[in-house]
GROMACS .gro file of C-alpha atoms in nm:
model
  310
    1UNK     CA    1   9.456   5.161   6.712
    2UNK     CA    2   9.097   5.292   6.606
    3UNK     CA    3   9.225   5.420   6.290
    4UNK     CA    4   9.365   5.107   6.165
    5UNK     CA    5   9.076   4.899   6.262
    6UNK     CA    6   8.889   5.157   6.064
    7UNK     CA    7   9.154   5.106   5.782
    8UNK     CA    8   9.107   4.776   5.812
    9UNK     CA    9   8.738   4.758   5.775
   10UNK     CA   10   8.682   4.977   5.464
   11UNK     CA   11   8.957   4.690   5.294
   12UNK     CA   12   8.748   4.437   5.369
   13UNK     CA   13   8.404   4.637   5.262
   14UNK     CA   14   8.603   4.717   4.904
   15UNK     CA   15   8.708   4.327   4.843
   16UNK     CA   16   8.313   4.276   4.876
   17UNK     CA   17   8.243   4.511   4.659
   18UNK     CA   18   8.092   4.769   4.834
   19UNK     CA   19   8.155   5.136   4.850
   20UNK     CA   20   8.307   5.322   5.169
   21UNK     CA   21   8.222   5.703   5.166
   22UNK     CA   22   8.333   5.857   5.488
   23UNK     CA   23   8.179   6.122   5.594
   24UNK     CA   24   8.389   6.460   5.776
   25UNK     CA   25   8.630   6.305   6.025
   26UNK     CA   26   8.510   6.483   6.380
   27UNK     CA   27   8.637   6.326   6.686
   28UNK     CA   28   8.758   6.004   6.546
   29UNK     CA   29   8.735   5.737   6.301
   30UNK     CA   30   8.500   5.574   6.484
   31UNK     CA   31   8.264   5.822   6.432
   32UNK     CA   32   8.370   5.803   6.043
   33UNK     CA   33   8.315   5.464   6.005
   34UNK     CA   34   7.932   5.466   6.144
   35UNK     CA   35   7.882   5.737   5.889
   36UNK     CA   36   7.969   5.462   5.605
   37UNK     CA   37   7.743   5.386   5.357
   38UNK     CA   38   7.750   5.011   5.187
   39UNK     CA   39   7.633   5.003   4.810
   40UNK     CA   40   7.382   4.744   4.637
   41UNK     CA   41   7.627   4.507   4.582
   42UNK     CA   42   7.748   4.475   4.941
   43UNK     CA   43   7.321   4.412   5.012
   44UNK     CA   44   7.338   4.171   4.809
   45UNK     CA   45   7.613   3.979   4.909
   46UNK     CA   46   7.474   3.997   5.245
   47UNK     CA   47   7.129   3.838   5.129
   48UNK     CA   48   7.264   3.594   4.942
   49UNK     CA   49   7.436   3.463   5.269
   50UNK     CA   50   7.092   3.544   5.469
   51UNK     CA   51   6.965   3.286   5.182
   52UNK     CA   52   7.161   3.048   5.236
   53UNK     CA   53   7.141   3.020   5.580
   54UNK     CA   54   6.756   3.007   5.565
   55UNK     CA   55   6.830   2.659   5.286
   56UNK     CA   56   7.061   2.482   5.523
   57UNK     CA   57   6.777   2.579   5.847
   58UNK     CA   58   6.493   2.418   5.586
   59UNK     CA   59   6.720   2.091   5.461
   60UNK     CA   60   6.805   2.023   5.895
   61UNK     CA   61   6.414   2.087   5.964
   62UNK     CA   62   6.370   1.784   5.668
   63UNK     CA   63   6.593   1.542   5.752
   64UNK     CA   64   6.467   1.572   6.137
   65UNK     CA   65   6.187   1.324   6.093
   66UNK     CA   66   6.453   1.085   5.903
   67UNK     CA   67   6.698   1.135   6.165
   68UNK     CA   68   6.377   1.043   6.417
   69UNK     CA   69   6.320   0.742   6.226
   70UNK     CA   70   6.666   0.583   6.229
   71UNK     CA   71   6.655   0.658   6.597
   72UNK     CA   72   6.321   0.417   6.648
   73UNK     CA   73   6.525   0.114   6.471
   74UNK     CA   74   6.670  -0.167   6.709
   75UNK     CA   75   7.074  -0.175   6.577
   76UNK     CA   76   7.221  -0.494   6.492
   77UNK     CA   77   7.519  -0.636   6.727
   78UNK     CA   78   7.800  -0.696   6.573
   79UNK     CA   79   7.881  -1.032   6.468
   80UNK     CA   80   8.217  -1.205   6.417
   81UNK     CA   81   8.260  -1.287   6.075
   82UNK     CA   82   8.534  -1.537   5.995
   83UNK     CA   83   8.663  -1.320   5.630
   84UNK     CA   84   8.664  -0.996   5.786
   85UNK     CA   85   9.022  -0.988   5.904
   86UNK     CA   86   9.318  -0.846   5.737
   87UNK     CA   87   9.474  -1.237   5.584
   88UNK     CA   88   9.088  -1.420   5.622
   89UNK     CA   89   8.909  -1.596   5.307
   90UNK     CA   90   8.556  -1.658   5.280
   91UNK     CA   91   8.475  -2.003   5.345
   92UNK     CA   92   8.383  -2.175   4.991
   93UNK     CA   93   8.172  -2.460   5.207
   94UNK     CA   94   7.913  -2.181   5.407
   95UNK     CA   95   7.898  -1.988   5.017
   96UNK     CA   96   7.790  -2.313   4.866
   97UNK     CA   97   7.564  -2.320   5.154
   98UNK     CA   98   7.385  -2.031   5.132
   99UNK     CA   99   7.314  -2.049   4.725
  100UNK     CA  100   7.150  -2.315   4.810
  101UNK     CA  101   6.941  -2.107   5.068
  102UNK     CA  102   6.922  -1.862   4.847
  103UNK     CA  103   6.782  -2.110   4.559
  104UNK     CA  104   6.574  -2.226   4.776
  105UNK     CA  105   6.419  -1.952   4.985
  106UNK     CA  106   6.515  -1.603   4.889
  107UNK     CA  107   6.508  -1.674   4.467
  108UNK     CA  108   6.111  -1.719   4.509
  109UNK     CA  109   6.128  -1.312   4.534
  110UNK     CA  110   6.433  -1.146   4.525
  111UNK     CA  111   6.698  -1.153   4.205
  112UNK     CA  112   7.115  -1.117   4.171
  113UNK     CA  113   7.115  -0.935   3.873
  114UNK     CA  114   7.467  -0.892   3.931
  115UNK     CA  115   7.589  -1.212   3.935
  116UNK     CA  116   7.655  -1.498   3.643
  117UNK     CA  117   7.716  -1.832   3.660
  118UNK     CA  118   8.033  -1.835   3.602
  119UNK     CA  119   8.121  -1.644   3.858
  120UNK     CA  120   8.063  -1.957   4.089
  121UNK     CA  121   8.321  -2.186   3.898
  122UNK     CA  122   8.602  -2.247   4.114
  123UNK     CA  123   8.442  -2.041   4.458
  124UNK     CA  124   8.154  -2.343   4.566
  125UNK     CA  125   8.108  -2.541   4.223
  126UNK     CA  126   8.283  -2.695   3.975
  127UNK     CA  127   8.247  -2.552   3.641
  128UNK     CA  128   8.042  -2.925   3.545
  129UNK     CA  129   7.833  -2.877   3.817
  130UNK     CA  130   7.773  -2.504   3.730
  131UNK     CA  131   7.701  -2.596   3.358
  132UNK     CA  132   7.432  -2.856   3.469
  133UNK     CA  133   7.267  -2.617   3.728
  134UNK     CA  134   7.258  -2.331   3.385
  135UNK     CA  135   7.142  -2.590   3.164
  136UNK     CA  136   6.832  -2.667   3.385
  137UNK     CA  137   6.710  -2.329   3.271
  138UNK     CA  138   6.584  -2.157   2.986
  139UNK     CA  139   6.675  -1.843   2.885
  140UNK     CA  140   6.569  -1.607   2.640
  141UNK     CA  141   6.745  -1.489   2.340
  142UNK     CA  142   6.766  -1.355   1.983
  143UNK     CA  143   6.661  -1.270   1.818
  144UNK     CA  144   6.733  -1.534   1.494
  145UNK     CA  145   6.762  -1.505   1.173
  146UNK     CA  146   6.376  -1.478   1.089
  147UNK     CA  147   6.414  -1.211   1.379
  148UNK     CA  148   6.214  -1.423   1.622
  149UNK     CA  149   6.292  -1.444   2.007
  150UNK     CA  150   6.395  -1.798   2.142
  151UNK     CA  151   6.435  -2.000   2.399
  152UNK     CA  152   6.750  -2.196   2.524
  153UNK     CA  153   6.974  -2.348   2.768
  154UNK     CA  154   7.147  -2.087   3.005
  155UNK     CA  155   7.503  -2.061   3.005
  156UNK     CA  156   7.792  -1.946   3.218
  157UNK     CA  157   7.789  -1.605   3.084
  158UNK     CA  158   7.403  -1.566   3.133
  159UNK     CA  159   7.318  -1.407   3.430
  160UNK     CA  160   7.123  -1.611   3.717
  161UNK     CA  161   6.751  -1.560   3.656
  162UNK     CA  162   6.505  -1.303   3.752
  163UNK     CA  163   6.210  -1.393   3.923
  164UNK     CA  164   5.948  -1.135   3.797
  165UNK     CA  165   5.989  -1.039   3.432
  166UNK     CA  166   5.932  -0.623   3.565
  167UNK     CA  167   5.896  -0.442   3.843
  168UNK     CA  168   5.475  -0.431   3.815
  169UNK     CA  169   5.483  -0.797   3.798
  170UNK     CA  170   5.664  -0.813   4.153
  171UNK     CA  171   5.509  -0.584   4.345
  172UNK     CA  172   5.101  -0.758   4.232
  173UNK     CA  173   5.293  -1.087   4.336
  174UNK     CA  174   5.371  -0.905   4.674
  175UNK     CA  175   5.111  -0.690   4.770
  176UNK     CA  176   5.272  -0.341   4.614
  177UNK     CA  177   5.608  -0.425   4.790
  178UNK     CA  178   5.893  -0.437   4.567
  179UNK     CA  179   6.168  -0.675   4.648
  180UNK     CA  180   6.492  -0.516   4.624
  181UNK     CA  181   6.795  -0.695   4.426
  182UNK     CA  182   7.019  -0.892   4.660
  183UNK     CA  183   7.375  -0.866   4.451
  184UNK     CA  184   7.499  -0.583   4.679
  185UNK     CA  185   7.208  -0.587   4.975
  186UNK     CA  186   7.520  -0.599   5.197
  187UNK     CA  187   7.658  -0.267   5.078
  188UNK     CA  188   7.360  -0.097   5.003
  189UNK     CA  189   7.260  -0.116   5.429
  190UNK     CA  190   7.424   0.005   5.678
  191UNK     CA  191   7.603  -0.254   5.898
  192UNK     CA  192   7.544  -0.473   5.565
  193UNK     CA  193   7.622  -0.818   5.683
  194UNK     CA  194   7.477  -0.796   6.058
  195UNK     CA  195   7.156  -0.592   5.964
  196UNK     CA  196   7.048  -0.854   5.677
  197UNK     CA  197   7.163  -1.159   5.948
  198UNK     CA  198   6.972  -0.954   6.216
  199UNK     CA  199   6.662  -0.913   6.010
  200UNK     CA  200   6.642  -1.242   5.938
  201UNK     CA  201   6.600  -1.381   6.259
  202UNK     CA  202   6.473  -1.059   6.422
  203UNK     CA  203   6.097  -1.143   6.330
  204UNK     CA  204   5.877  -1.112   6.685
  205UNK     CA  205   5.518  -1.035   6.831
  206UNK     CA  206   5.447  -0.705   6.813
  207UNK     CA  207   5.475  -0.560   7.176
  208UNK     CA  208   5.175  -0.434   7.346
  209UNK     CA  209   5.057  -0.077   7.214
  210UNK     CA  210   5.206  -0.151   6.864
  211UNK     CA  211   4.945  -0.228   6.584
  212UNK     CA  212   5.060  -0.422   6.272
  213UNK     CA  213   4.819  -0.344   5.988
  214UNK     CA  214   4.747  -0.661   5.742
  215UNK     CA  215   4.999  -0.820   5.511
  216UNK     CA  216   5.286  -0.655   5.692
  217UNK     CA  217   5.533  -0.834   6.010
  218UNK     CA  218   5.661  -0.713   6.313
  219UNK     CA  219   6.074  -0.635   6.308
  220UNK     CA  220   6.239  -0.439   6.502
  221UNK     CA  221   6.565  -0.416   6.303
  222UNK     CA  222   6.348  -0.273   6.017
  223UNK     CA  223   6.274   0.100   5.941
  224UNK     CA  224   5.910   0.163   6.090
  225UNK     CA  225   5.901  -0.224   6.217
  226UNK     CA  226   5.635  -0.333   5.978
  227UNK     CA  227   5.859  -0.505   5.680
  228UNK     CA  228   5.624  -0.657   5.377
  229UNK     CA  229   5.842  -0.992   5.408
  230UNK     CA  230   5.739  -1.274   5.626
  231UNK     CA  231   5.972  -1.495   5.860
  232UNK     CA  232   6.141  -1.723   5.607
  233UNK     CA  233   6.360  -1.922   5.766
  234UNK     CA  234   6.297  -2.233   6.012
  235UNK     CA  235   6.457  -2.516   6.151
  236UNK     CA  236   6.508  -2.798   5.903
  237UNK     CA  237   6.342  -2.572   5.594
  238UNK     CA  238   6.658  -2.698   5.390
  239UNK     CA  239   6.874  -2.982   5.366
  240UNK     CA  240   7.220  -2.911   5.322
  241UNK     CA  241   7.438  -3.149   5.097
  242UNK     CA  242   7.690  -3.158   5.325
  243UNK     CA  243   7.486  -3.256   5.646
  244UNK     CA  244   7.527  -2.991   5.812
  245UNK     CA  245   7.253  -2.892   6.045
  246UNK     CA  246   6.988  -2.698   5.888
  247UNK     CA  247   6.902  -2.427   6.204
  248UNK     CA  248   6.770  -2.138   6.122
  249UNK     CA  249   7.032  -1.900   6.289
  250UNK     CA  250   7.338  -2.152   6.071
  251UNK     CA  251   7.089  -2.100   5.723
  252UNK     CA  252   7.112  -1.683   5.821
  253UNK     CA  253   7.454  -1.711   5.847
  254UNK     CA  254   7.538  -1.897   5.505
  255UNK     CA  255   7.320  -1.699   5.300
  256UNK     CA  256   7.435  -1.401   5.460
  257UNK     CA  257   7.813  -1.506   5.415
  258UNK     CA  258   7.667  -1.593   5.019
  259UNK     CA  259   7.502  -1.264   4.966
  260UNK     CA  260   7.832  -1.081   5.125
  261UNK     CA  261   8.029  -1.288   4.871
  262UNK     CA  262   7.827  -1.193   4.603
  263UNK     CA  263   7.841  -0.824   4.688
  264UNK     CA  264   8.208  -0.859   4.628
  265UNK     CA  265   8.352  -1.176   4.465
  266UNK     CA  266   8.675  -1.013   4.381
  267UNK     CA  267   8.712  -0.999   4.809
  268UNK     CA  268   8.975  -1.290   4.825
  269UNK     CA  269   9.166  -1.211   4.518
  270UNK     CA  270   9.183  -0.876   4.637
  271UNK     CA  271   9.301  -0.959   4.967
  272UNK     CA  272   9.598  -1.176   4.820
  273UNK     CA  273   9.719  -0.972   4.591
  274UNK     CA  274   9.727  -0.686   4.858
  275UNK     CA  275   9.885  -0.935   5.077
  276UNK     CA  276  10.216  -0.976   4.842
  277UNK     CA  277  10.219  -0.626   4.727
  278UNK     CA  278  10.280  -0.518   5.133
  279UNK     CA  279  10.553  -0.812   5.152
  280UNK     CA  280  10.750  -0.679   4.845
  281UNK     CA  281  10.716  -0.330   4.955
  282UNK     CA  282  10.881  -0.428   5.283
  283UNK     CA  283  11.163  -0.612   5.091
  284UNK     CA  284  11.210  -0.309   4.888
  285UNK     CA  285  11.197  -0.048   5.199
  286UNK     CA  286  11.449  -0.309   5.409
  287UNK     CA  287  11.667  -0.303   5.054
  288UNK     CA  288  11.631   0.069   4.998
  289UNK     CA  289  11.742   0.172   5.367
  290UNK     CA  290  12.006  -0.091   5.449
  291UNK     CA  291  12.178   0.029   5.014
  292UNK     CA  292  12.099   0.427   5.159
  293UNK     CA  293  12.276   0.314   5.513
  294UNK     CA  294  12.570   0.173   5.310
  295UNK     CA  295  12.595   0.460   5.044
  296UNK     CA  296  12.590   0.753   5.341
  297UNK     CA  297  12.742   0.614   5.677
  298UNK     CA  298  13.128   0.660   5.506
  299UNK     CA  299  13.009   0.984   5.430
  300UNK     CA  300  12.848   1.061   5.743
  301UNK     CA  301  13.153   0.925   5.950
  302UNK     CA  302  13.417   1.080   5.803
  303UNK     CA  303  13.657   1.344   5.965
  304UNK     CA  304  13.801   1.644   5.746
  305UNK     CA  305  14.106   1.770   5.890
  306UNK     CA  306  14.279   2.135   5.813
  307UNK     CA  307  14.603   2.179   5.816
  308UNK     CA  308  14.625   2.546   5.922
  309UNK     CA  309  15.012   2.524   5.968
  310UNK     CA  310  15.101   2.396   5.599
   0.00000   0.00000   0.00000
């Protein structure tokens, strides 16, 4: 049994590379085998593993103060939103609803660079009430044919507009804090939806022992729990077309349900089409078993009898 472990070992040495020389054999091949002598290239193999061990041990004692950080953020709940299930639609009323928020509110700061005007025709606007809302701003464009830049009337292809021309200009409008692009804020988080719904109305007091430095607010559902945004939303700080109430958690929840849209505006289209391709594939499987059922069960039922006698 020694022997072939011994056997075995040198194999596995030679497929590394390394170089076996056994020594006399005495009393066994144990005794052969501690006399074996591994070559450079064996060492090397060997500290290139040591090496990489030592990388991963550095990259785990990184992330441990990330990992520490997450664990200091309050989690969102879980909220349940109506076009989340399997055959639900986003509700074109609560998107209209929340571009107005967003107009409104968030557009002050934060851009959809994502996102044209066109791609509202049909989902919360008409495409006349679209082309009046792009031809209230000016765009610019060129350049002509003295190779000047101009100005002119947005269309539906032009994207909606940005509210800084750079990224300099928005962080001296906010104090060094850059405001991120909104177009897929839902995807880009974790938790998307109930994170951004939970950050907007998570905005507290600080609770004793915790020190806010100036310009920055208190929110737990935020990395650190100082966020560079203030509390935006209140009650009545828009007034919806359609009457609804304007509270402050139903304003989170439209321009949330907007921003999750906008993240995705292929979502109900999507879910359609998926929708008839898994009723034709049943039709087809129902088809394909009941014309295989038909095609094998004479086959399958059938008796052969020999006659041994004639």
């Amino acid at each position: 049994m020694i022997g072939r472990l011994g056997a075995v070992a040198a194999l596995n040495l030679k497929k590394v590379g390394a170089t076996v020389v056994t020594g006399t054999r005495h009393a066994s091949t144990a005794s052969a085998l501690e006399s074996a002598v591994v070559s450079e290239p064996a060492r090397a193999v060997v500290a290139g593993m040591t090496t990489m061990g030592l990388g991963f041990a550095a990259l785990a004692s990184l992330s441990q103060p990330a990992l520490a950080e997450e664990e200091e953020v309050l989690h969102p709940p879980a909220y349940p939103w109506e076009h989340e299930g399997w055959f639900s639609s986003y509700d074109a009323a609560a998107i209209r609803r929340g571009h107005q928020v967003y107009q409104q509110v968030c557009a002050a700061c934060h851009s959809l660079e994502q996102l044209s005007y066109r791609n509202l025709v049909g989902v919360c606007y008409t495409e006349d009430e679209v082309k009046e809302m792009a031809g209230e701003v000016e765009v610019e464009d060129g350049p002509d044919d003295t190779g000047e830049m101009f100005s002119r009337p947005a269309k539906l292809s032009d994207k909606l507009p940005q509210p800084y021309a750079n990224e300099n200009a928005a962080r001296f409008s906010n104090g060094g804090a850059y405001p991120p692009d909104l177009s897929l804020i839902t995807k880009a988080r974790h938790d998307g939806q109930n994170y951004v719904f939970a950050l907007l109305l998570g905005y507290r007091e600080p609770p004793e022992g915790v020190t806010i430095r100036q310009g920055l607010y208190y929110n737990p559902y935020f990395v650190g729990g100082a966020i560079a945004m203030p509390k935006m939303l209140a009650d009545g700080g828009v007034e919806y077309e359609d009457g609804t109430p304007a509270t402050e958690a139903q304003m989170a929840k439209d321009v949330v349900t907007f921003l999750a849209w906008a993240a995705e505006p292929e979502h109900d289209e999507r879910k359609l089409m998926g929708s008839k391709f898994v009723f034709v594939m049943t039709i087809v499987a129902m088809v394909a078993a009941y014309s295989k059922r038909q095609k094998w069960a004479p086959i399958k039922s059938r008796r052969v009898i020999v006659d041994v006698v004639n």
